[in-house]
Short mmCIF file of C-alpha atoms in Angstrom, two decimals:
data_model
loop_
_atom_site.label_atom_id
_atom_site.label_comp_id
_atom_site.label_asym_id
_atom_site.label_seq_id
_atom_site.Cartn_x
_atom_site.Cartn_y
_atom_site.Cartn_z
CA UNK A 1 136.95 139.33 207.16
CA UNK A 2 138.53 139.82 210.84
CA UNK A 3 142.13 140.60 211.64
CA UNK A 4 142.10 136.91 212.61
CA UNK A 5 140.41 135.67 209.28
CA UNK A 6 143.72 138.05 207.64
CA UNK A 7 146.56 136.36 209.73
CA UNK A 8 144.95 132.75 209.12
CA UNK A 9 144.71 133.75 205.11
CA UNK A 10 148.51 134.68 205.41
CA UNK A 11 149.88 131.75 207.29
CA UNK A 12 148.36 129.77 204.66
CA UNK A 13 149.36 131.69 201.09
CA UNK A 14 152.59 130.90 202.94
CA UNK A 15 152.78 127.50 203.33
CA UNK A 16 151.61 126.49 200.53
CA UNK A 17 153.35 129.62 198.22
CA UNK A 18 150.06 130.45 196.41
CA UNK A 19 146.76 132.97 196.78
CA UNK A 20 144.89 130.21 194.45
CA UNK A 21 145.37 127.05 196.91
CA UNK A 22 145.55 129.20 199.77
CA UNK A 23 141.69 130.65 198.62
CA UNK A 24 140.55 127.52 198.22
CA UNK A 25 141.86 126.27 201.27
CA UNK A 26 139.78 129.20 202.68
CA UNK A 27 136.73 129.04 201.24
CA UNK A 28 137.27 132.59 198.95
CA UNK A 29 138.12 133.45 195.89
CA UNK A 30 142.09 134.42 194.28
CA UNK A 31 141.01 138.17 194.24
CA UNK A 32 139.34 138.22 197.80
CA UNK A 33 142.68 136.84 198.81
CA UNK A 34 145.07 138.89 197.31
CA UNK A 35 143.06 141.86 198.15
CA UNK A 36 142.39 140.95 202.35
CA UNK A 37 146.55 140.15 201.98
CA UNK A 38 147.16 144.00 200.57
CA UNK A 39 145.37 145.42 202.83
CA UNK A 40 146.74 143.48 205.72
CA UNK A 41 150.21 144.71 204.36
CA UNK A 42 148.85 148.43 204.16
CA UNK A 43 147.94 147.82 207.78
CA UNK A 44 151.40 147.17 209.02
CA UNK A 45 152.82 149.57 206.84
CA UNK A 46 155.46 146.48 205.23
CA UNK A 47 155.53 144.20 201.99
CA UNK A 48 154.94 140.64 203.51
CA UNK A 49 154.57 138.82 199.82
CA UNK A 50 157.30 139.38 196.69
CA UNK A 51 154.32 138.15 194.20
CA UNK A 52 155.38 136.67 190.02
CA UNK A 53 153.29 135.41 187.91
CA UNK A 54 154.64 131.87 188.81
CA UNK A 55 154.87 131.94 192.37
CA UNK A 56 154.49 133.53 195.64
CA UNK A 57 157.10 134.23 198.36
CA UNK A 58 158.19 135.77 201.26
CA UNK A 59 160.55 138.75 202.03
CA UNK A 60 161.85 139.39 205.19
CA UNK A 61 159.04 140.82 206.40
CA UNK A 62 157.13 137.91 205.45
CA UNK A 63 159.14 135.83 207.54
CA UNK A 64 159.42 138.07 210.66
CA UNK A 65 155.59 137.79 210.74
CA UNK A 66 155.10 134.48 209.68
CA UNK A 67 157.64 133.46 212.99
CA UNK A 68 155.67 135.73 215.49
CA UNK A 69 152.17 134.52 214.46
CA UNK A 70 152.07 131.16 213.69
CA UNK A 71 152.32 129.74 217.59
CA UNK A 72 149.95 132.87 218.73
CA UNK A 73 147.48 131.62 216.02
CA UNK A 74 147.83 127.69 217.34
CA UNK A 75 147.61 128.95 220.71
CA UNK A 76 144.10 131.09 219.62
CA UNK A 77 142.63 127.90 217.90
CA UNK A 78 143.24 125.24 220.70
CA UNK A 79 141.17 127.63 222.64
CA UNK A 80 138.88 128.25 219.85
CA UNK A 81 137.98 124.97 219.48
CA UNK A 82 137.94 124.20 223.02
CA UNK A 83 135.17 126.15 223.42
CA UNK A 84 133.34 124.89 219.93
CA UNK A 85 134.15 121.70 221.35
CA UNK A 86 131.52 121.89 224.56
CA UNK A 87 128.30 122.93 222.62
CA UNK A 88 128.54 121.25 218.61
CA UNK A 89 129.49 117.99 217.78
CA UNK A 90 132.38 118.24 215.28
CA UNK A 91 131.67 118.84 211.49
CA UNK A 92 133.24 120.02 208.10
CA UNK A 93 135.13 117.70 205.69
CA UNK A 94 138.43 115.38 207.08
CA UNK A 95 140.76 115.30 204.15
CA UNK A 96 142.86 112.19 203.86
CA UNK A 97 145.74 110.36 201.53
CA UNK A 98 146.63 106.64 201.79
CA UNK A 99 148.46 104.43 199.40
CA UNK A 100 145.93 102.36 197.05
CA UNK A 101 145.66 98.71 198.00
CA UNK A 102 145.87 99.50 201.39
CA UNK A 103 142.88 102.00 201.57
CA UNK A 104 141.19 100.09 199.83
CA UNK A 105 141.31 96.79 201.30
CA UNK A 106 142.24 97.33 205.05
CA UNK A 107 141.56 101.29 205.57
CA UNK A 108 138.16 101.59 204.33
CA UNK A 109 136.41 99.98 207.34
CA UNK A 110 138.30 102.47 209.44
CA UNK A 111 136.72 105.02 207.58
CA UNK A 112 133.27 103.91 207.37
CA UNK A 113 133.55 103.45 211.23
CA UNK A 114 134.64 106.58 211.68
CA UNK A 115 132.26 108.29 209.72
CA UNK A 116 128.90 106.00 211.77
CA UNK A 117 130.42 107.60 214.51
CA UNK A 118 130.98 111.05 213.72
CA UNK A 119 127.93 111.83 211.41
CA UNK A 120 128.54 115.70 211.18
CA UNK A 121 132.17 115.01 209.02
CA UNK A 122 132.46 114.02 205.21
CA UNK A 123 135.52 112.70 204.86
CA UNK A 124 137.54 113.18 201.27
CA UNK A 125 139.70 110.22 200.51
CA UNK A 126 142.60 110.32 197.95
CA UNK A 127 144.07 106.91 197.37
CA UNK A 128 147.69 107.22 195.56
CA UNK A 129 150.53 105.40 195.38
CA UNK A 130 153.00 108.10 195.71
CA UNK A 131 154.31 110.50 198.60
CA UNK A 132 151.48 113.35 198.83
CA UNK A 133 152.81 116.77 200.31
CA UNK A 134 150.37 117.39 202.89
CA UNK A 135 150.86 121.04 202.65
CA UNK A 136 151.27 121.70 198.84
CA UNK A 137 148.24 119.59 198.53
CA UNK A 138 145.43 120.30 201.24
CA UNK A 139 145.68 117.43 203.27
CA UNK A 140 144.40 117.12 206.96
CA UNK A 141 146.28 113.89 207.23
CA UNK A 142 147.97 111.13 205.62
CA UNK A 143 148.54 107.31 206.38
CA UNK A 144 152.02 105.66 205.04
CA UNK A 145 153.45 102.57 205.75
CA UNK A 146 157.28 102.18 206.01
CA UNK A 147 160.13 104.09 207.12
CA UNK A 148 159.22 107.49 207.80
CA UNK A 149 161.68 110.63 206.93
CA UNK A 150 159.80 113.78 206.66
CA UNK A 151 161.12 115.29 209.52
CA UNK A 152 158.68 118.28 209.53
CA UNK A 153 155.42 116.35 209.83
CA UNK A 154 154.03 114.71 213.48
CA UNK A 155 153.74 111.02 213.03
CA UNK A 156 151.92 109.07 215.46
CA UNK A 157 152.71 104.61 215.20
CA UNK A 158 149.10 102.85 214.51
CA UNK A 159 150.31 99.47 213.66
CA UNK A 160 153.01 97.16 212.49
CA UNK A 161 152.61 95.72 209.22
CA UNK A 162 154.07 92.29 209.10
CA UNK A 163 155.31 90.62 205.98
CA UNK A 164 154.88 87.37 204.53
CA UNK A 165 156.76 85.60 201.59
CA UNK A 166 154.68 83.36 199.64
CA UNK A 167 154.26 81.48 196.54
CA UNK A 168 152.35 79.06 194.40
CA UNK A 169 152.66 75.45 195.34
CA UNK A 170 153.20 74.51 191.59
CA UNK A 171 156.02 76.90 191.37
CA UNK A 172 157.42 75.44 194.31
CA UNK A 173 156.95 72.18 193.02
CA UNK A 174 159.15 72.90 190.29
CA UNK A 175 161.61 75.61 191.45
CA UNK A 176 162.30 73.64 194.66
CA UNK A 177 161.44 76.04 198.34
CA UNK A 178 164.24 78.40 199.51
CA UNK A 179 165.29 77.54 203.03
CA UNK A 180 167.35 80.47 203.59
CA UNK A 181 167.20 84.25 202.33
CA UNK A 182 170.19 83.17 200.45
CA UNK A 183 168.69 80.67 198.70
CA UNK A 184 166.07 83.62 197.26
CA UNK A 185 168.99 84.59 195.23
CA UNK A 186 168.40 81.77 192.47
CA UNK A 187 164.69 82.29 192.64
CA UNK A 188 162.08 84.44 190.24
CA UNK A 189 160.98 86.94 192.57
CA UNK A 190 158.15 89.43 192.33
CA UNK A 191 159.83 92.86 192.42
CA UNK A 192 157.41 95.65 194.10
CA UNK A 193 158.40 98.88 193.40
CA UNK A 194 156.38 100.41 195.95
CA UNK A 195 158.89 99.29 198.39
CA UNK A 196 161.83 101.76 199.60
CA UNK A 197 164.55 98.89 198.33
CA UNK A 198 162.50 96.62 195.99
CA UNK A 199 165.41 94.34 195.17
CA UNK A 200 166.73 94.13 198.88
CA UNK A 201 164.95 91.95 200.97
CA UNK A 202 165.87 91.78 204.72
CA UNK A 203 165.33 88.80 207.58
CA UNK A 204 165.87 87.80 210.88
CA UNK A 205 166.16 84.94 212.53
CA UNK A 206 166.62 85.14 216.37
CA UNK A 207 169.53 87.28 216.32
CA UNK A 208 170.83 86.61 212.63
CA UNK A 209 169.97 89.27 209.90
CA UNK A 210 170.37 88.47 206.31
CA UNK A 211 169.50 90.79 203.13
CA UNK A 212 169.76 89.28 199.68
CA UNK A 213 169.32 90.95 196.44
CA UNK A 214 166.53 89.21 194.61
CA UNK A 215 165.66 89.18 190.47
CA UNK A 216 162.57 88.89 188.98
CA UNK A 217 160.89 88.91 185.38
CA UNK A 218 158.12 90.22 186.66
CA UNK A 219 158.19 93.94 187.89
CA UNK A 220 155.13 96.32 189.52
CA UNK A 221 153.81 98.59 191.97
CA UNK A 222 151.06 97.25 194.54
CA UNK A 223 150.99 94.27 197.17
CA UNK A 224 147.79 92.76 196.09
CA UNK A 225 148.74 92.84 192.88
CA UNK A 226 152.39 91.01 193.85
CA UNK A 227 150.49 88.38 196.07
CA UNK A 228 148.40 87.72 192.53
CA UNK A 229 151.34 87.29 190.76
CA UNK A 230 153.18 84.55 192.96
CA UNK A 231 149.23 82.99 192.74
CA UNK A 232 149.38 83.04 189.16
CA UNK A 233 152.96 81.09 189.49
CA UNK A 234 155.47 84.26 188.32
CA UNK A 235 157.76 83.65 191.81
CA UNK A 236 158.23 84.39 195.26
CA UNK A 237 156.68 87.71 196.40
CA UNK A 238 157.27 89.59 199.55
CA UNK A 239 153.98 91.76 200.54
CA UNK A 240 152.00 92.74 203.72
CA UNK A 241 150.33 89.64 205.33
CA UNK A 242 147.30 91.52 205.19
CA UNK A 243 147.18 91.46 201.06
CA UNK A 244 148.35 87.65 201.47
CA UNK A 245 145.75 86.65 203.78
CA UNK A 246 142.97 85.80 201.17
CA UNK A 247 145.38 83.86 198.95
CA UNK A 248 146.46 82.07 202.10
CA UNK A 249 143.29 80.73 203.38
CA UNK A 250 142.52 79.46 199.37
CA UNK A 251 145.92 77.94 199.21
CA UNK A 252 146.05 79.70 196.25
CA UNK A 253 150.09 80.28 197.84
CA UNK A 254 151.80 78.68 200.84
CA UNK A 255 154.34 80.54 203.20
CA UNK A 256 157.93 80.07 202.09
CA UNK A 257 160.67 79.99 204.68
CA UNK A 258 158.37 80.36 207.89
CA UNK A 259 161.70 80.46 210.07
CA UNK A 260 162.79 83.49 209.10
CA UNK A 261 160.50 86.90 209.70
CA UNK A 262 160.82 89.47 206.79
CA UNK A 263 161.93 92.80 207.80
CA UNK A 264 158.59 94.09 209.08
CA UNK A 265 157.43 98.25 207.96
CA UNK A 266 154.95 100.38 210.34
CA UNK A 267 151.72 101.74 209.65
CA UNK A 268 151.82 105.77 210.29
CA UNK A 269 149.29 108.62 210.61
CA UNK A 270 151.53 111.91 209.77
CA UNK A 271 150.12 115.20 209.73
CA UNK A 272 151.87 118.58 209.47
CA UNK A 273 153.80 120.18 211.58
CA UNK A 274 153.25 123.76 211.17
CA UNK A 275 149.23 124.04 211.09
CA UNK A 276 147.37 123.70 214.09
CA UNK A 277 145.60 119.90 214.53
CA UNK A 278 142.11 120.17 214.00
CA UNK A 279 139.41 118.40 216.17
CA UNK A 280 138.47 116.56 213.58
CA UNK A 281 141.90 115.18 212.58
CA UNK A 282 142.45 114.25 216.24
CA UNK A 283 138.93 112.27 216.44
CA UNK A 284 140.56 110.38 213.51
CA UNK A 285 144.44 110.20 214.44
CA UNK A 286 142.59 108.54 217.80
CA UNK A 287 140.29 106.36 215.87
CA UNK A 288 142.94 104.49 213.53
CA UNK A 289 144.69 103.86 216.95
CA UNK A 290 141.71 102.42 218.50
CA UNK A 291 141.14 100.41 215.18
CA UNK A 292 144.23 98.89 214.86
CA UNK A 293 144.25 98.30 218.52
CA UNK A 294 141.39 95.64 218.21
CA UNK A 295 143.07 93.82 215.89
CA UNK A 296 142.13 95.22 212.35
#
């Protein structure tokens, strides 16, 4: 393993505060790890790594180094895989999180694009429901939707995800339609608990904004699953228009108070900060945008 190979192994033991994730990460075992770190450490003559049973860390040392090399090691790669760039087409395996119903349903043609197009990369897909650390975890990338505030990862906009409120007709029929955000306040309303506020829902109108706090019998995580339950007559439910747009064209629901625009939330592809971006994770980053572009 090259002096190179050593630094690369260090940076990422770390970030992510382990020799097991950081070997695996790397493509070696624990043992080859901890031994290329000791020797690197022998090398300079300093103790880089205060090393438990539980956890890894760094002393001063550690952090001196880890300053100093990190942007020499970004700068190395970009020109690294400049030059990789010219003669091979880009290969190895694109590792990516993205909530559930929303890989699923409106990410997965994105990805099946993406991989027609670029035939040398597997791509390794984790759909979850919950914030992923990029880092901790051994993720190229991740796609979130909502407010972003992760200040240490590089987010780049794809899309906005618009919001529609809808409900069954024969609930309507019987609960009378709200005409006002105010009026949701009386209503059964789905509550989504994948949302940042689930019980406060925002709307404008021109230049009026209005947020009610809604109440529900019915609580759960997941838009399609929220869109089914206002099918299914359990309330009013607030989701992405693209998990409302099958139920919609069935009239399975109608769209409740079409004057007023629910506060939108953005579709984002977030990466980290700290680790140099791939080739292959710019080829996607630039492929979601072109997606989303056309209209997906």
């Amino acid at each position: 393993m090259d002096r190179i190979d050593t630094l690369r192994l260090f940076v990422s033991v770390a970030e992510m505060g382990s020799f097991t994730k950081a070997a695996e990460r790397e493509g070696m075992t624990p043992g080859a790890a901890s031994k290329q770190i000791t020797a690197l450490e022998t090398r300079l003559q300093a103790r880089l790594l205060e090393r438990t049973t539980r956890s890894v860390r760094l002393t001063d040392a550690g952090e001196a180094l880890l300053e100093r090399i990190r942007p020499w090691l970004a700068e190395f790669e970009v020109i690294e895989e400049g030059f990789a760039e010219e003669g091979a087409a880009p290969a190895g395996t694109l590792r990516v999180a993205a909530p559930v119903d929303f890989g699923a349903r409106i990410l997965m043609p994105a990805i099946a694009g993406f991989m027609r197009r670029w035939p040398g990369l597997d791509v390794r897909m984790s759909l979850a429901d919950r914030m992923v650390d990029l880092v901790d975890e051994g993720f190229d990338v991740a796609v979130r939707i909502g407010h972003l505030t992760d200040s240490s990862l590089i987010a780049k906009r794809l899309a906005r995800a618009c919001m529609s409120v809808v409900a069954a007709p024969d609930y309507l029929a019987a609960a009378g339609a709200p005409e006002k955000p105010s009026d949701l306040a009386s209503h059964s309303c789905i509550i989504d608990r994948n949302k940042p506020a689930p019980q406060m829902w925002r709307f404008t109108q021109g230049d009026r904004v209005e947020e009610v706090k809604i109440n529900g019998r019915l609580t759960l995580n997941g838009a399609s699953a929220a869109v089914e339950a206002a099918a299914q007559g359990l309330g009013i439910a607030c989701s992405p228009s693209w998990a409302a747009r099958d139920a919609l064209k069935a009239h399975r629901v109608v769209s409740v108070m079409p004057d007023w625009e629910p506060d939108h939330r953005d579709v984002w592809a977030v990466f980290p900060s700290n680790r140099y971006l791939a080739h292959r994770v710019r080829l996607f980053v630039d492929h979601l945008a072109e997606h989303f572009r056309e209209g997906a």
